[in-house]
PDB file of C-alpha atoms in Angstrom:
ATOM      1  CA  MET A   1      83.519 127.970 121.711  1.00  0.00           C
ATOM      2  CA  ASN A   2      85.267 125.499 123.994  1.00  0.00           C
ATOM      3  CA  PHE A   3      85.767 121.808 124.677  1.00  0.00           C
ATOM      4  CA  ARG A   4      82.590 121.560 126.733  1.00  0.00           C
ATOM      5  CA  SER A   5      80.467 122.928 123.892  1.00  0.00           C
ATOM      6  CA  ILE A   6      81.914 120.296 121.568  1.00  0.00           C
ATOM      7  CA  VAL A   7      81.183 117.516 124.061  1.00  0.00           C
ATOM      8  CA  ASN A   8      77.610 118.788 124.447  1.00  0.00           C
ATOM      9  CA  HIS A   9      77.311 118.943 120.662  1.00  0.00           C
ATOM     10  CA  ILE A  10      78.378 115.302 120.324  1.00  0.00           C
ATOM     11  CA  ASP A  11      76.113 114.177 123.149  1.00  0.00           C
ATOM     12  CA  SER A  12      73.145 115.658 121.273  1.00  0.00           C
ATOM     13  CA  LEU A  13      73.846 113.737 118.066  1.00  0.00           C
ATOM     14  CA  PRO A  14      71.357 111.020 117.090  1.00  0.00           C
ATOM     15  CA  ALA A  15      72.235 107.352 116.912  1.00  0.00           C
ATOM     16  CA  LEU A  16      73.729 106.061 113.680  1.00  0.00           C
ATOM     17  CA  SER A  17      71.350 104.552 111.146  1.00  0.00           C
ATOM     18  CA  ASP A  18      69.633 101.223 111.795  1.00  0.00           C
ATOM     19  CA  THR A  19      71.625  99.692 108.955  1.00  0.00           C
ATOM     20  CA  THR A  20      74.893 100.791 110.547  1.00  0.00           C
ATOM     21  CA  GLN A  21      73.834  99.317 113.871  1.00  0.00           C
ATOM     22  CA  VAL A  22      73.102  95.997 112.183  1.00  0.00           C
ATOM     23  CA  VAL A  23      76.428  96.065 110.332  1.00  0.00           C
ATOM     24  CA  ARG A  24      78.328  96.959 113.509  1.00  0.00           C
ATOM     25  CA  LYS A  25      76.883  93.923 115.292  1.00  0.00           C
ATOM     26  CA  LEU A  26      78.048  91.697 112.444  1.00  0.00           C
ATOM     27  CA  TYR A  27      81.610  92.878 113.136  1.00  0.00           C
ATOM     28  CA  GLU A  28      81.546  92.232 116.878  1.00  0.00           C
ATOM     29  CA  GLY A  29      83.376  88.919 116.417  1.00  0.00           C
ATOM     30  CA  GLY A  30      86.049  90.528 114.219  1.00  0.00           C
ATOM     31  CA  ALA A  31      86.113  91.445 110.515  1.00  0.00           C
ATOM     32  CA  GLN A  32      87.489  88.014 109.630  1.00  0.00           C
ATOM     33  CA  ASN A  33      84.405  86.332 111.096  1.00  0.00           C
ATOM     34  CA  VAL A  34      81.737  88.476 109.438  1.00  0.00           C
ATOM     35  CA  ASN A  35      78.923  86.601 107.717  1.00  0.00           C
ATOM     36  CA  ILE A  36      79.304  87.939 104.173  1.00  0.00           C
ATOM     37  CA  SER A  37      75.767  87.066 103.110  1.00  0.00           C
ATOM     38  CA  LEU A  38      74.253  88.909 106.071  1.00  0.00           C
ATOM     39  CA  LEU A  39      76.576  91.883 105.484  1.00  0.00           C
ATOM     40  CA  VAL A  40      75.553  92.202 101.839  1.00  0.00           C
ATOM     41  CA  GLN A  41      71.902  91.788 102.766  1.00  0.00           C
ATOM     42  CA  ALA A  42      72.117  94.485 105.459  1.00  0.00           C
ATOM     43  CA  ILE A  43      73.762  97.045 103.169  1.00  0.00           C
ATOM     44  CA  GLU A  44      71.519  96.351 100.193  1.00  0.00           C
ATOM     45  CA  SER A  45      68.461  96.880 102.400  1.00  0.00           C
ATOM     46  CA  ASP A  46      69.466 100.564 102.477  1.00  0.00           C
ATOM     47  CA  VAL A  47      69.152 101.888  98.936  1.00  0.00           C
ATOM     48  CA  VAL A  48      70.864 105.239  99.590  1.00  0.00           C
ATOM     49  CA  LEU A  49      73.824 103.585 101.329  1.00  0.00           C
ATOM     50  CA  THR A  50      74.167 101.068  98.513  1.00  0.00           C
ATOM     51  CA  VAL A  51      74.162 103.795  95.844  1.00  0.00           C
ATOM     52  CA  ASN A  52      76.756 105.866  97.729  1.00  0.00           C
ATOM     53  CA  ILE A  53      79.125 102.938  98.221  1.00  0.00           C
ATOM     54  CA  LEU A  54      78.900 101.833  94.587  1.00  0.00           C
ATOM     55  CA  LYS A  55      79.367 105.415  93.389  1.00  0.00           C
ATOM     56  CA  MET A  56      82.548 105.825  95.418  1.00  0.00           C
ATOM     57  CA  ILE A  57      84.215 102.516  94.568  1.00  0.00           C
ATOM     58  CA  ASN A  58      83.621 103.168  90.866  1.00  0.00           C
ATOM     59  CA  SER A  59      85.589 106.437  91.041  1.00  0.00           C
ATOM     60  CA  PRO A  60      88.842 106.680  89.018  1.00  0.00           C
ATOM     61  CA  LEU A  61      90.862 106.465  92.241  1.00  0.00           C
ATOM     62  CA  TYR A  62      90.324 102.734  92.561  1.00  0.00           C
ATOM     63  CA  GLY A  63      91.254 102.084  88.946  1.00  0.00           C
ATOM     64  CA  PHE A  64      88.886  99.248  88.074  1.00  0.00           C
ATOM     65  CA  SER A  65      88.402  98.807  84.314  1.00  0.00           C
ATOM     66  CA  LYS A  66      84.968  97.221  84.745  1.00  0.00           C
ATOM     67  CA  LYS A  67      82.112  98.815  86.627  1.00  0.00           C
ATOM     68  CA  ILE A  68      81.302  97.305  90.031  1.00  0.00           C
ATOM     69  CA  THR A  69      77.555  96.833  90.136  1.00  0.00           C
ATOM     70  CA  SER A  70      76.845  95.060  93.428  1.00  0.00           C
ATOM     71  CA  ILE A  71      77.750  95.167  97.105  1.00  0.00           C
ATOM     72  CA  SER A  72      78.744  91.516  96.836  1.00  0.00           C
ATOM     73  CA  GLN A  73      81.388  92.465  94.263  1.00  0.00           C
ATOM     74  CA  ALA A  74      82.552  95.330  96.482  1.00  0.00           C
ATOM     75  CA  VAL A  75      83.050  93.050  99.480  1.00  0.00           C
ATOM     76  CA  THR A  76      84.955  90.530  97.359  1.00  0.00           C
ATOM     77  CA  LEU A  77      87.268  93.167  95.870  1.00  0.00           C
ATOM     78  CA  PHE A  78      87.818  95.400  98.901  1.00  0.00           C
ATOM     79  CA  GLY A  79      87.315  93.079 101.858  1.00  0.00           C
ATOM     80  CA  THR A  80      85.087  93.447 104.881  1.00  0.00           C
ATOM     81  CA  GLN A  81      87.232  96.064 106.662  1.00  0.00           C
ATOM     82  CA  VAL A  82      87.118  98.645 103.859  1.00  0.00           C
ATOM     83  CA  VAL A  83      83.403  98.099 103.317  1.00  0.00           C
ATOM     84  CA  TYR A  84      82.851  98.632 107.044  1.00  0.00           C
ATOM     85  CA  GLY A  85      84.698 101.945 106.813  1.00  0.00           C
ATOM     86  CA  LEU A  86      82.482 103.040 103.922  1.00  0.00           C
ATOM     87  CA  VAL A  87      79.324 102.153 105.852  1.00  0.00           C
ATOM     88  CA  VAL A  88      80.484 104.108 108.912  1.00  0.00           C
ATOM     89  CA  ARG A  89      81.575 107.089 106.834  1.00  0.00           C
ATOM     90  CA  TYR A  90      78.263 107.543 105.046  1.00  0.00           C
ATOM     91  CA  SER A  91      76.365 107.012 108.280  1.00  0.00           C
ATOM     92  CA  ILE A  92      78.408 109.741 109.990  1.00  0.00           C
ATOM     93  CA  GLU A  93      77.798 112.127 107.084  1.00  0.00           C
ATOM     94  CA  SER A  94      74.071 111.493 107.421  1.00  0.00           C
ATOM     95  CA  ALA A  95      74.153 112.152 111.173  1.00  0.00           C
ATOM     96  CA  ILE A  96      76.268 115.323 110.913  1.00  0.00           C
ATOM     97  CA  ILE A  97      75.166 117.640 108.111  1.00  0.00           C
ATOM     98  CA  ALA A  98      77.945 120.195 107.925  1.00  0.00           C
ATOM     99  CA  ASN A  99      79.354 122.672 105.429  1.00  0.00           C
ATOM    100  CA  LEU A 100      83.155 122.400 105.330  1.00  0.00           C
ATOM    101  CA  ARG A 101      83.561 126.036 104.287  1.00  0.00           C
ATOM    102  CA  PRO A 102      85.307 126.913 107.595  1.00  0.00           C
ATOM    103  CA  TYR A 103      88.182 124.701 106.427  1.00  0.00           C
ATOM    104  CA  GLY A 104      88.164 126.361 103.010  1.00  0.00           C
ATOM    105  CA  LEU A 105      86.743 123.250 101.309  1.00  0.00           C
ATOM    106  CA  SER A 106      83.696 122.104  99.439  1.00  0.00           C
ATOM    107  CA  ASN A 107      82.147 118.958 100.867  1.00  0.00           C
ATOM    108  CA  SER A 108      83.064 117.153  97.656  1.00  0.00           C
ATOM    109  CA  LYS A 109      86.736 118.037  98.007  1.00  0.00           C
ATOM    110  CA  PHE A 110      86.699 117.061 101.685  1.00  0.00           C
ATOM    111  CA  ASN A 111      85.271 113.696 100.657  1.00  0.00           C
ATOM    112  CA  ASP A 112      88.042 113.252  98.086  1.00  0.00           C
ATOM    113  CA  ILE A 113      90.697 114.041 100.690  1.00  0.00           C
ATOM    114  CA  CYS A 114      89.292 111.418 103.060  1.00  0.00           C
ATOM    115  CA  HIS A 115      89.348 108.790 100.325  1.00  0.00           C
ATOM    116  CA  MET A 116      92.878 109.753  99.321  1.00  0.00           C
ATOM    117  CA  GLN A 117      93.974 109.278 102.919  1.00  0.00           C
ATOM    118  CA  SER A 118      92.406 105.825 103.038  1.00  0.00           C
ATOM    119  CA  THR A 119      93.858 104.875  99.651  1.00  0.00           C
ATOM    120  CA  LEU A 120      97.311 106.039 100.712  1.00  0.00           C
ATOM    121  CA  MET A 121      97.114 103.992 103.886  1.00  0.00           C
ATOM    122  CA  ASN A 122      95.958 100.933 101.987  1.00  0.00           C
ATOM    123  CA  GLN A 123      98.450 101.113  99.119  1.00  0.00           C
ATOM    124  CA  TRP A 124     101.463 102.199 101.178  1.00  0.00           C
ATOM    125  CA  TYR A 125     100.999 100.202 104.353  1.00  0.00           C
ATOM    126  CA  SER A 126      99.997  96.989 102.580  1.00  0.00           C
ATOM    127  CA  GLN A 127     103.656  96.866 101.497  1.00  0.00           C
ATOM    128  CA  VAL A 128     104.595  96.906 105.179  1.00  0.00           C
ATOM    129  CA  ASN A 129     101.900  94.685 106.706  1.00  0.00           C
ATOM    130  CA  LEU A 130      98.813  93.718 104.709  1.00  0.00           C
ATOM    131  CA  GLN A 131      96.701  92.774 107.733  1.00  0.00           C
ATOM    132  CA  ASP A 132      97.473  96.045 109.517  1.00  0.00           C
ATOM    133  CA  ALA A 133      96.761  98.002 106.331  1.00  0.00           C
ATOM    134  CA  GLN A 134      93.320  96.420 106.090  1.00  0.00           C
ATOM    135  CA  PHE A 135      92.700  97.433 109.703  1.00  0.00           C
ATOM    136  CA  LEU A 136      94.008 101.003 109.341  1.00  0.00           C
ATOM    137  CA  ALA A 137      92.555 101.973 105.934  1.00  0.00           C
ATOM    138  CA  PRO A 138      88.945 102.243 107.192  1.00  0.00           C
ATOM    139  CA  LEU A 139      90.097 104.441 110.086  1.00  0.00           C
ATOM    140  CA  ALA A 140      92.019 106.686 107.692  1.00  0.00           C
ATOM    141  CA  LEU A 141      88.773 107.086 105.753  1.00  0.00           C
ATOM    142  CA  VAL A 142      86.894 108.496 108.752  1.00  0.00           C
ATOM    143  CA  MET A 143      89.597 110.084 110.915  1.00  0.00           C
ATOM    144  CA  GLU A 144      88.715 113.599 109.677  1.00  0.00           C
ATOM    145  CA  SER A 145      85.079 113.247 110.861  1.00  0.00           C
ATOM    146  CA  GLY A 146      85.704 115.517 113.848  1.00  0.00           C
ATOM    147  CA  LYS A 147      86.079 118.416 111.420  1.00  0.00           C
ATOM    148  CA  LEU A 148      82.369 118.071 110.643  1.00  0.00           C
ATOM    149  CA  VAL A 149      81.562 118.843 114.285  1.00  0.00           C
ATOM    150  CA  ILE A 150      84.027 121.729 114.456  1.00  0.00           C
ATOM    151  CA  ALA A 151      82.697 123.151 111.166  1.00  0.00           C
ATOM    152  CA  GLN A 152      79.190 123.128 112.634  1.00  0.00           C
ATOM    153  CA  GLU A 153      80.439 124.901 115.775  1.00  0.00           C
ATOM    154  CA  ILE A 154      82.245 127.565 113.755  1.00  0.00           C
ATOM    155  CA  THR A 155      79.248 128.139 111.479  1.00  0.00           C
ATOM    156  CA  GLN A 156      76.802 128.410 114.372  1.00  0.00           C
ATOM    157  CA  ASN A 157      79.020 130.991 116.075  1.00  0.00           C
ATOM    158  CA  GLY A 158      79.480 133.049 112.910  1.00  0.00           C
ATOM    159  CA  ASN A 159      83.290 132.925 112.945  1.00  0.00           C
ATOM    160  CA  ILE A 160      83.809 131.402 109.520  1.00  0.00           C
ATOM    161  CA  LYS A 161      86.101 134.032 107.971  1.00  0.00           C
ATOM    162  CA  GLU A 162      88.265 134.258 111.072  1.00  0.00           C
ATOM    163  CA  PHE A 163      88.618 130.495 111.218  1.00  0.00           C
ATOM    164  CA  ILE A 164      89.412 130.183 107.500  1.00  0.00           C
ATOM    165  CA  ASN A 165      92.212 132.733 107.863  1.00  0.00           C
ATOM    166  CA  GLY A 166      93.495 130.954 110.957  1.00  0.00           C
ATOM    167  CA  VAL A 167      93.616 127.593 109.173  1.00  0.00           C
ATOM    168  CA  LYS A 168      95.430 129.110 106.191  1.00  0.00           C
ATOM    169  CA  SER A 169      98.094 130.782 108.321  1.00  0.00           C
ATOM    170  CA  ALA A 170      98.521 128.011 110.910  1.00  0.00           C
ATOM    171  CA  ALA A 171     101.744 126.029 110.861  1.00  0.00           C
ATOM    172  CA  ASN A 172      99.806 123.099 112.308  1.00  0.00           C
ATOM    173  CA  ILE A 173      96.016 122.776 112.021  1.00  0.00           C
ATOM    174  CA  SER A 174      95.660 120.571 115.091  1.00  0.00           C
ATOM    175  CA  GLU A 175      97.520 123.116 117.196  1.00  0.00           C
ATOM    176  CA  TYR A 176      95.299 125.889 115.856  1.00  0.00           C
ATOM    177  CA  GLU A 177      92.165 123.881 116.671  1.00  0.00           C
ATOM    178  CA  ASN A 178      93.540 123.190 120.136  1.00  0.00           C
ATOM    179  CA  SER A 179      94.154 126.891 120.729  1.00  0.00           C
ATOM    180  CA  LEU A 180      90.458 127.557 120.126  1.00  0.00           C
ATOM    181  CA  PHE A 181      88.751 124.477 121.546  1.00  0.00           C
ATOM    182  CA  GLY A 182      91.260 122.858 123.871  1.00  0.00           C
ATOM    183  CA  THR A 183      91.285 119.798 121.603  1.00  0.00           C
ATOM    184  CA  SER A 184      91.920 118.745 118.007  1.00  0.00           C
ATOM    185  CA  SER A 185      89.508 117.495 115.361  1.00  0.00           C
ATOM    186  CA  TYR A 186      91.124 114.038 115.573  1.00  0.00           C
ATOM    187  CA  TYR A 187      90.370 113.829 119.271  1.00  0.00           C
ATOM    188  CA  VAL A 188      86.829 114.927 118.441  1.00  0.00           C
ATOM    189  CA  SER A 189      86.673 112.048 115.947  1.00  0.00           C
ATOM    190  CA  GLY A 190      87.599 109.767 118.832  1.00  0.00           C
ATOM    191  CA  LEU A 191      84.772 111.234 120.911  1.00  0.00           C
ATOM    192  CA  LEU A 192      82.364 110.599 118.029  1.00  0.00           C
ATOM    193  CA  PHE A 193      83.412 106.958 117.826  1.00  0.00           C
ATOM    194  CA  GLU A 194      83.045 106.697 121.589  1.00  0.00           C
ATOM    195  CA  HIS A 195      79.585 108.278 121.464  1.00  0.00           C
ATOM    196  CA  TRP A 196      78.458 105.727 118.883  1.00  0.00           C
ATOM    197  CA  ASN A 197      80.159 102.762 120.584  1.00  0.00           C
ATOM    198  CA  LEU A 198      82.378 102.024 117.605  1.00  0.00           C
ATOM    199  CA  ASP A 199      85.724 100.190 117.733  1.00  0.00           C
ATOM    200  CA  SER A 200      87.440 101.065 121.041  1.00  0.00           C
ATOM    201  CA  LEU A 201      90.932 100.698 119.544  1.00  0.00           C
ATOM    202  CA  TYR A 202      90.000 103.235 116.861  1.00  0.00           C
ATOM    203  CA  VAL A 203      88.860 105.562 119.670  1.00  0.00           C
ATOM    204  CA  ASP A 204      92.198 105.250 121.473  1.00  0.00           C
ATOM    205  CA  MET A 205      94.189 105.814 118.292  1.00  0.00           C
ATOM    206  CA  LEU A 206      92.258 108.935 117.314  1.00  0.00           C
ATOM    207  CA  LYS A 207      92.596 110.402 120.798  1.00  0.00           C
ATOM    208  CA  GLY A 208      96.293 109.569 120.805  1.00  0.00           C
ATOM    209  CA  LEU A 209      97.143 111.244 117.500  1.00  0.00           C
ATOM    210  CA  ASP A 210      97.657 114.680 119.034  1.00  0.00           C
ATOM    211  CA  PHE A 211      97.778 113.823 122.719  1.00  0.00           C
ATOM    212  CA  GLU A 212      99.421 111.294 125.021  1.00  0.00           C
ATOM    213  CA  HIS A 213      98.480 107.631 124.734  1.00  0.00           C
ATOM    214  CA  ASP A 214      99.349 104.453 126.602  1.00  0.00           C
ATOM    215  CA  GLY A 215     102.723 104.142 124.858  1.00  0.00           C
ATOM    216  CA  ALA A 216     102.245 100.514 123.780  1.00  0.00           C
ATOM    217  CA  LEU A 217     104.578  99.752 120.872  1.00  0.00           C
ATOM    218  CA  LYS A 218     101.842  98.534 118.526  1.00  0.00           C
ATOM    219  CA  MET A 219      99.636 101.516 119.324  1.00  0.00           C
ATOM    220  CA  THR A 220     102.545 103.914 118.714  1.00  0.00           C
ATOM    221  CA  TYR A 221     103.233 102.313 115.340  1.00  0.00           C
ATOM    222  CA  TYR A 222      99.588 102.579 114.295  1.00  0.00           C
ATOM    223  CA  ILE A 223      99.421 106.225 115.365  1.00  0.00           C
ATOM    224  CA  ASP A 224     102.653 106.993 113.499  1.00  0.00           C
ATOM    225  CA  ALA A 225     101.141 105.458 110.349  1.00  0.00           C
ATOM    226  CA  LEU A 226      98.059 107.668 110.678  1.00  0.00           C
ATOM    227  CA  ASP A 227     100.330 110.667 111.252  1.00  0.00           C
ATOM    228  CA  VAL A 228     102.187 109.890 108.020  1.00  0.00           C
ATOM    229  CA  VAL A 229      98.958 109.816 106.027  1.00  0.00           C
ATOM    230  CA  ARG A 230      97.456 113.003 107.475  1.00  0.00           C
ATOM    231  CA  THR A 231     100.765 114.809 106.926  1.00  0.00           C
ATOM    232  CA  ALA A 232     101.027 113.829 103.260  1.00  0.00           C
ATOM    233  CA  VAL A 233      97.416 114.714 102.423  1.00  0.00           C
ATOM    234  CA  ASN A 234      95.139 116.928 104.498  1.00  0.00           C
ATOM    235  CA  VAL A 235      92.724 119.845 104.217  1.00  0.00           C
ATOM    236  CA  VAL A 236      95.549 122.297 103.500  1.00  0.00           C
ATOM    237  CA  ASP A 237      98.260 120.293 101.736  1.00  0.00           C
ATOM    238  CA  ILE A 238      97.260 117.664  99.181  1.00  0.00           C
ATOM    239  CA  PHE A 239     100.351 115.710  98.193  1.00  0.00           C
ATOM    240  CA  THR A 240     102.481 118.823  97.853  1.00  0.00           C
ATOM    241  CA  GLN A 241     106.246 118.417  97.628  1.00  0.00           C
ATOM    242  CA  GLU A 242     106.547 119.840 101.126  1.00  0.00           C
ATOM    243  CA  SER A 243     103.872 117.612 102.676  1.00  0.00           C
ATOM    244  CA  ILE A 244     105.296 114.465 101.064  1.00  0.00           C
ATOM    245  CA  GLU A 245     108.779 115.327 102.311  1.00  0.00           C
ATOM    246  CA  GLU A 246     107.494 116.004 105.828  1.00  0.00           C
ATOM    247  CA  ALA A 247     105.582 112.735 105.838  1.00  0.00           C
ATOM    248  CA  SER A 248     108.659 110.932 104.508  1.00  0.00           C
ATOM    249  CA  GLU A 249     110.610 112.041 107.559  1.00  0.00           C
ATOM    250  CA  ILE A 250     108.099 110.223 109.762  1.00  0.00           C
ATOM    251  CA  VAL A 251     108.318 107.175 107.492  1.00  0.00           C
ATOM    252  CA  ALA A 252     112.101 107.199 107.888  1.00  0.00           C
ATOM    253  CA  ASP A 253     111.784 107.499 111.677  1.00  0.00           C
ATOM    254  CA  MET A 254     109.546 104.403 111.568  1.00  0.00           C
ATOM    255  CA  GLY A 255     112.352 102.543 109.834  1.00  0.00           C
ATOM    256  CA  LEU A 256     110.327 102.063 106.636  1.00  0.00           C
ATOM    257  CA  ASP A 257     111.212 102.507 102.959  1.00  0.00           C
ATOM    258  CA  VAL A 258     110.864 106.177 101.986  1.00  0.00           C
ATOM    259  CA  ALA A 259     111.179 105.552  98.243  1.00  0.00           C
ATOM    260  CA  ASP A 260     108.215 103.162  98.270  1.00  0.00           C
ATOM    261  CA  PHE A 261     106.146 105.660 100.220  1.00  0.00           C
ATOM    262  CA  LYS A 262     106.921 108.540  97.851  1.00  0.00           C
ATOM    263  CA  SER A 263     106.119 106.366  94.853  1.00  0.00           C
ATOM    264  CA  VAL A 264     102.645 105.590  96.227  1.00  0.00           C
ATOM    265  CA  CYS A 265     102.006 109.282  96.991  1.00  0.00           C
ATOM    266  CA  ILE A 266     102.923 110.342  93.467  1.00  0.00           C
ATOM    267  CA  SER A 267     100.807 107.585  91.919  1.00  0.00           C
ATOM    268  CA  ILE A 268      97.690 108.582  93.877  1.00  0.00           C
ATOM    269  CA  LYS A 269      98.255 112.274  93.160  1.00  0.00           C
ATOM    270  CA  GLU A 270      98.568 111.599  89.409  1.00  0.00           C
ATOM    271  CA  THR A 271      95.359 109.545  89.442  1.00  0.00           C
ATOM    272  CA  TYR A 272      93.455 112.476  90.952  1.00  0.00           C
ATOM    273  CA  LEU A 273      94.965 115.018  88.613  1.00  0.00           C
ATOM    274  CA  LYS A 274      93.891 112.883  85.657  1.00  0.00           C
ATOM    275  CA  SER A 275      90.348 112.693  87.007  1.00  0.00           C
ATOM    276  CA  GLY A 276      90.159 116.494  87.232  1.00  0.00           C
ATOM    277  CA  PHE A 277      90.622 116.857  90.971  1.00  0.00           C
TER     278      PHE A 277
END
């Protein structure tokens, strides 16, 4: 198991679904310029994708009192950026069939964690900058995708128990991944996005989470925001007192309101506890 094997693994992955390719082209001029009618039409042409999106947005996490029954409603309520993230996420899951057991998780719980990360980004960062939150929330939804590739690698090599124990005892999961593969799962997520020709800024941000980046102020701020979210809720710590406090330290370093951040974390955690998470 090494970096080269991961790169080869990614290179062998099939293209994303035809629907995703159509949707991606609609976003080439920017999310604000997407033709809503064509977007709805493209998604609804894929029955499985439509069912998955509607199932997720009707979960207790989003807190809507009335059931959302159409993609048109979803786009109106969530905006084009979030819907794009959902399309990409389900397309990635279809392209990479992986059991998340190496990370000590069921696939259902992994899915919940990803949505909690996106919800945290959306609810917290919208208080800082609404436009940036709409841009970052879809990335937060899919930034853990690299773990699907690593889980496949671990399973194929028969090192599941060893890896599970390593994840449990590691002070930092990214550092543990790097010790085995010479990279982190977030960098692998960046490679996935690069392989599928998805948003180049997303690629740079994912690669820069655990490694050096160009140092541009805006890029640094975006990466710090992603770091806050993955620290507060991740495959090991899900809104624990310790993870919230650690994330709050990053929030403070960013010069942002810690009390507001903690309040959002607690609210999301309580929503999941009520829903039996």
